[in-house]
Amino acid sequence: MSFHEKSAWVMGAVLLIAAAWYFRTVAAASAALGEVAPPLLPLVVGYIVLIIVLSIIAHILVAVTKPSEADDTLDERDRIIASRAGSFGGVLLGVGVLTGLGGYLFDYDGNKLFHIAFGAMMVAQLGEYAAKIWYYRRGVV
Amino acid sequence: MARRPPITNRVKELREAHGNMSQAALGKEIGVTRQTVIAIEQGRYSPSLESAFRISRVFGVGVEDVFGWAGD
């Protein structure tokens, strides 16, 4: 398994952990308020910091397991995979944001729109990493 | 399983005939990772035309001696 494939696995796991933490917090706050909780800057900052810290730790661990491949640059196959996976993530992001915007037209709930759009970003990133893993495993033609 | 490209190759055979050259060494010669050489050998990736030429030059043969069209 190449360094870039390992990186996709760990980033997928890191994003899952961070997304679970974010939406668990939003769900708890929404339950306490009795409506969709407003977006909170500290929560968003916390989400970003959590991803940065976990991804640094995870990548150090991945690099330590095979130092000789840790500085591998993207080769032609990696670039094709990154491009295709990025396109897939872009579609997911577009669908998610359009879903949020469509919902806003019916209930004018800006808080919900924010969380859906933010969630769409998370899903798009997760989808991108999943697509990378798929192409690395199954081949890119 | 993803569709396999209809391109065959003799990379592994030529590598072994070339002093049992390692996949990592071949990858370094042509500017790709060891995993990409593995993917090429297993038919999971068709290299770019540039890499195909680089591979054939490493082995001192023509591109058509390394790559072929399935069924030909």
Short mmCIF file of C-alpha atoms in Angstrom, two decimals:
data_model
loop_
_atom_site.label_atom_id
_atom_site.label_comp_id
_atom_site.label_asym_id
_atom_site.label_seq_id
_atom_site.Cartn_x
_atom_site.Cartn_y
_atom_site.Cartn_z
CA MET A 1 0.00 0.00 0.00
CA SER A 2 1.45 3.35 -1.05
CA PHE A 3 1.92 6.27 1.33
CA HIS A 4 -0.86 8.15 -0.48
CA GLU A 5 -3.32 5.29 -0.09
CA LYS A 6 -2.46 5.00 3.61
CA SER A 7 -2.93 8.75 3.85
CA ALA A 8 -6.43 8.41 2.34
CA TRP A 9 -7.32 5.73 4.90
CA VAL A 10 -6.13 7.75 7.89
CA MET A 11 -7.70 10.99 6.67
CA GLY A 12 -10.99 9.18 6.15
CA ALA A 13 -10.84 7.87 9.71
CA VAL A 14 -9.85 11.29 11.08
CA LEU A 15 -12.73 12.97 9.24
CA LEU A 16 -15.20 10.38 10.51
CA ILE A 17 -14.09 10.98 14.11
CA ALA A 18 -14.23 14.77 13.74
CA ALA A 19 -17.60 14.71 11.95
CA ALA A 20 -19.07 12.43 14.61
CA TRP A 21 -17.84 14.77 17.34
CA TYR A 22 -19.21 17.85 15.52
CA PHE A 23 -22.68 16.46 14.82
CA ARG A 24 -23.00 14.84 18.24
CA THR A 25 -22.35 18.26 19.78
CA VAL A 26 -24.81 19.97 17.40
CA ALA A 27 -27.45 17.30 18.10
CA ALA A 28 -27.03 17.70 21.86
CA ALA A 29 -27.23 21.50 21.62
CA SER A 30 -30.29 21.28 19.35
CA ALA A 31 -32.02 18.89 21.74
CA ALA A 32 -31.40 21.28 24.63
CA LEU A 33 -32.70 24.28 22.64
CA GLY A 34 -35.66 22.47 21.13
CA GLU A 35 -34.67 23.67 17.63
CA VAL A 36 -31.70 23.43 15.27
CA ALA A 37 -28.77 24.96 17.16
CA PRO A 38 -27.08 27.96 15.55
CA PRO A 39 -23.58 27.47 14.14
CA LEU A 40 -20.95 28.27 16.73
CA LEU A 41 -17.48 29.56 15.84
CA PRO A 42 -15.75 27.68 18.71
CA LEU A 43 -17.31 24.43 17.49
CA VAL A 44 -16.15 25.01 13.92
CA VAL A 45 -12.67 26.00 15.12
CA GLY A 46 -12.61 22.94 17.39
CA TYR A 47 -13.53 20.73 14.43
CA ILE A 48 -10.71 22.18 12.32
CA VAL A 49 -8.14 21.95 15.14
CA LEU A 50 -9.19 18.35 15.86
CA ILE A 51 -8.66 17.40 12.21
CA ILE A 52 -5.27 19.14 12.06
CA VAL A 53 -3.99 17.53 15.28
CA LEU A 54 -5.28 14.03 14.46
CA SER A 55 -4.05 14.12 10.87
CA ILE A 56 -0.55 15.22 11.95
CA ILE A 57 -0.35 12.41 14.52
CA ALA A 58 -1.75 9.85 12.05
CA HIS A 59 0.63 10.87 9.27
CA ILE A 60 3.62 10.70 11.60
CA LEU A 61 2.60 7.16 12.52
CA VAL A 62 2.15 6.22 8.85
CA ALA A 63 5.54 7.73 7.95
CA VAL A 64 7.27 5.89 10.80
CA THR A 65 5.96 2.51 9.56
CA LYS A 66 7.73 2.97 6.20
CA PRO A 67 10.09 5.99 6.22
CA SER A 68 11.44 5.18 2.74
CA GLU A 69 8.06 5.98 1.15
CA ALA A 70 7.10 8.88 3.40
CA ASP A 71 8.43 11.52 1.02
CA ASP A 72 6.96 9.97 -2.14
CA THR A 73 5.64 12.67 -4.42
CA LEU A 74 2.49 12.16 -6.48
CA ASP A 75 3.28 10.21 -9.63
CA GLU A 76 1.10 10.06 -12.76
CA ARG A 77 -1.19 7.38 -11.34
CA ASP A 78 -1.60 9.25 -8.04
CA ARG A 79 -2.50 12.42 -9.94
CA ILE A 80 -5.16 10.65 -12.04
CA ILE A 81 -6.64 9.08 -8.91
CA ALA A 82 -6.59 12.41 -7.05
CA SER A 83 -8.30 14.11 -9.99
CA ARG A 84 -11.06 11.51 -10.36
CA ALA A 85 -11.66 11.30 -6.61
CA GLY A 86 -11.74 15.10 -6.43
CA SER A 87 -14.41 15.20 -9.13
CA PHE A 88 -16.50 12.69 -7.20
CA GLY A 89 -16.12 14.76 -4.03
CA GLY A 90 -17.17 17.86 -5.95
CA VAL A 91 -20.38 16.17 -7.07
CA LEU A 92 -21.18 15.16 -3.48
CA LEU A 93 -20.53 18.70 -2.28
CA GLY A 94 -22.77 20.15 -4.99
CA VAL A 95 -25.61 17.76 -4.23
CA GLY A 96 -25.32 18.45 -0.49
CA VAL A 97 -25.28 22.24 -0.84
CA LEU A 98 -28.19 22.18 -3.33
CA THR A 99 -30.13 20.00 -0.90
CA GLY A 100 -29.51 22.53 1.87
CA LEU A 101 -30.48 25.46 -0.35
CA GLY A 102 -33.62 23.63 -1.46
CA GLY A 103 -34.59 23.02 2.14
CA TYR A 104 -34.03 26.68 2.99
CA LEU A 105 -36.60 27.68 0.35
CA PHE A 106 -39.23 25.80 2.34
CA ASP A 107 -38.40 26.53 5.98
CA TYR A 108 -36.04 29.57 5.93
CA ASP A 109 -33.94 27.89 8.61
CA GLY A 110 -30.47 29.36 8.16
CA ASN A 111 -29.04 27.29 11.01
CA LYS A 112 -30.10 24.09 9.28
CA LEU A 113 -28.72 25.37 5.99
CA PHE A 114 -25.33 25.98 7.64
CA HIS A 115 -25.16 22.51 9.16
CA ILE A 116 -26.26 20.82 5.92
CA ALA A 117 -23.67 22.77 3.91
CA PHE A 118 -20.98 22.02 6.51
CA GLY A 119 -22.04 18.37 6.56
CA ALA A 120 -21.90 18.30 2.76
CA MET A 121 -18.27 19.44 2.96
CA MET A 122 -17.52 16.59 5.34
CA VAL A 123 -19.36 14.03 3.19
CA ALA A 124 -17.61 15.33 0.07
CA GLN A 125 -14.20 14.92 1.71
CA LEU A 126 -15.09 11.47 2.98
CA GLY A 127 -16.35 10.52 -0.46
CA GLU A 128 -13.15 11.80 -2.03
CA TYR A 129 -10.99 9.67 0.27
CA ALA A 130 -13.26 6.65 -0.26
CA ALA A 131 -12.99 7.11 -4.04
CA LYS A 132 -9.20 7.34 -3.78
CA ILE A 133 -9.08 4.08 -1.86
CA TRP A 134 -11.45 2.51 -4.42
CA TYR A 135 -9.22 3.52 -7.34
CA TYR A 136 -6.03 2.45 -5.56
CA ARG A 137 -7.55 -0.97 -4.76
CA ARG A 138 -9.47 -1.66 -7.96
CA GLY A 139 -7.25 0.09 -10.45
CA VAL A 140 -7.69 3.14 -12.62
CA VAL A 141 -8.38 2.61 -16.30
CA MET B 1 -13.84 -5.50 -10.19
CA ALA B 2 -12.95 -2.50 -12.34
CA ARG B 3 -12.72 -3.01 -16.08
CA ARG B 4 -9.21 -4.02 -17.09
CA PRO B 5 -7.57 -2.13 -19.93
CA PRO B 6 -7.16 -4.27 -23.06
CA ILE B 7 -3.42 -3.69 -22.86
CA THR B 8 -1.01 -6.47 -22.04
CA ASN B 9 2.56 -5.98 -20.92
CA ARG B 10 5.76 -7.89 -20.34
CA VAL B 11 7.15 -5.57 -17.69
CA LYS B 12 7.58 -8.26 -15.04
CA GLU B 13 9.19 -10.66 -17.52
CA LEU B 14 11.59 -8.00 -18.81
CA ARG B 15 12.38 -6.79 -15.30
CA GLU B 16 13.31 -10.29 -14.20
CA ALA B 17 15.36 -10.81 -17.36
CA HIS B 18 17.11 -7.52 -16.65
CA GLY B 19 19.12 -8.80 -13.69
CA ASN B 20 16.00 -9.31 -11.59
CA MET B 21 15.57 -5.57 -11.35
CA SER B 22 13.38 -4.62 -8.41
CA GLN B 23 10.04 -2.87 -8.86
CA ALA B 24 11.34 0.02 -6.77
CA ALA B 25 14.41 0.39 -8.99
CA LEU B 26 12.30 0.39 -12.14
CA GLY B 27 9.93 2.89 -10.58
CA LYS B 28 12.84 5.16 -9.74
CA GLU B 29 14.16 4.92 -13.30
CA ILE B 30 10.87 5.99 -14.85
CA GLY B 31 9.70 8.37 -12.12
CA VAL B 32 6.81 6.48 -10.55
CA THR B 33 6.31 4.74 -7.22
CA ARG B 34 6.84 1.03 -6.63
CA GLN B 35 3.08 0.65 -6.21
CA THR B 36 2.49 2.08 -9.68
CA VAL B 37 4.93 -0.44 -11.19
CA ILE B 38 3.01 -3.18 -9.37
CA ALA B 39 -0.29 -1.81 -10.74
CA ILE B 40 1.14 -1.75 -14.28
CA GLU B 41 2.39 -5.34 -13.99
CA GLN B 42 -0.97 -6.50 -12.67
CA GLY B 43 -2.84 -4.69 -15.46
CA ARG B 44 -4.62 -2.37 -13.03
CA TYR B 45 -3.09 0.72 -14.61
CA SER B 46 -2.09 1.64 -18.14
CA PRO B 47 0.92 3.96 -18.01
CA SER B 48 1.13 7.20 -19.92
CA LEU B 49 2.81 7.14 -23.31
CA GLU B 50 5.83 8.88 -21.77
CA SER B 51 6.18 6.24 -19.06
CA ALA B 52 5.70 3.47 -21.63
CA PHE B 53 8.62 4.87 -23.61
CA ARG B 54 10.69 5.28 -20.46
CA ILE B 55 10.06 1.64 -19.50
CA SER B 56 11.01 0.36 -22.94
CA ARG B 57 14.19 2.46 -22.92
CA VAL B 58 15.21 1.05 -19.53
CA PHE B 59 15.04 -2.42 -21.05
CA GLY B 60 16.56 -1.35 -24.36
CA VAL B 61 13.62 -2.56 -26.43
CA GLY B 62 10.79 -0.98 -28.40
CA VAL B 63 7.48 0.01 -26.84
CA GLU B 64 5.72 -2.69 -28.85
CA ASP B 65 8.04 -5.27 -27.27
CA VAL B 66 6.79 -4.28 -23.82
CA PHE B 67 3.13 -3.47 -24.44
CA GLY B 68 0.58 -5.15 -26.64
CA TRP B 69 -3.14 -5.17 -27.38
CA ALA B 70 -5.06 -8.06 -25.84
CA GLY B 71 -6.04 -10.54 -28.52
CA ASP B 72 -3.39 -9.49 -31.04
#
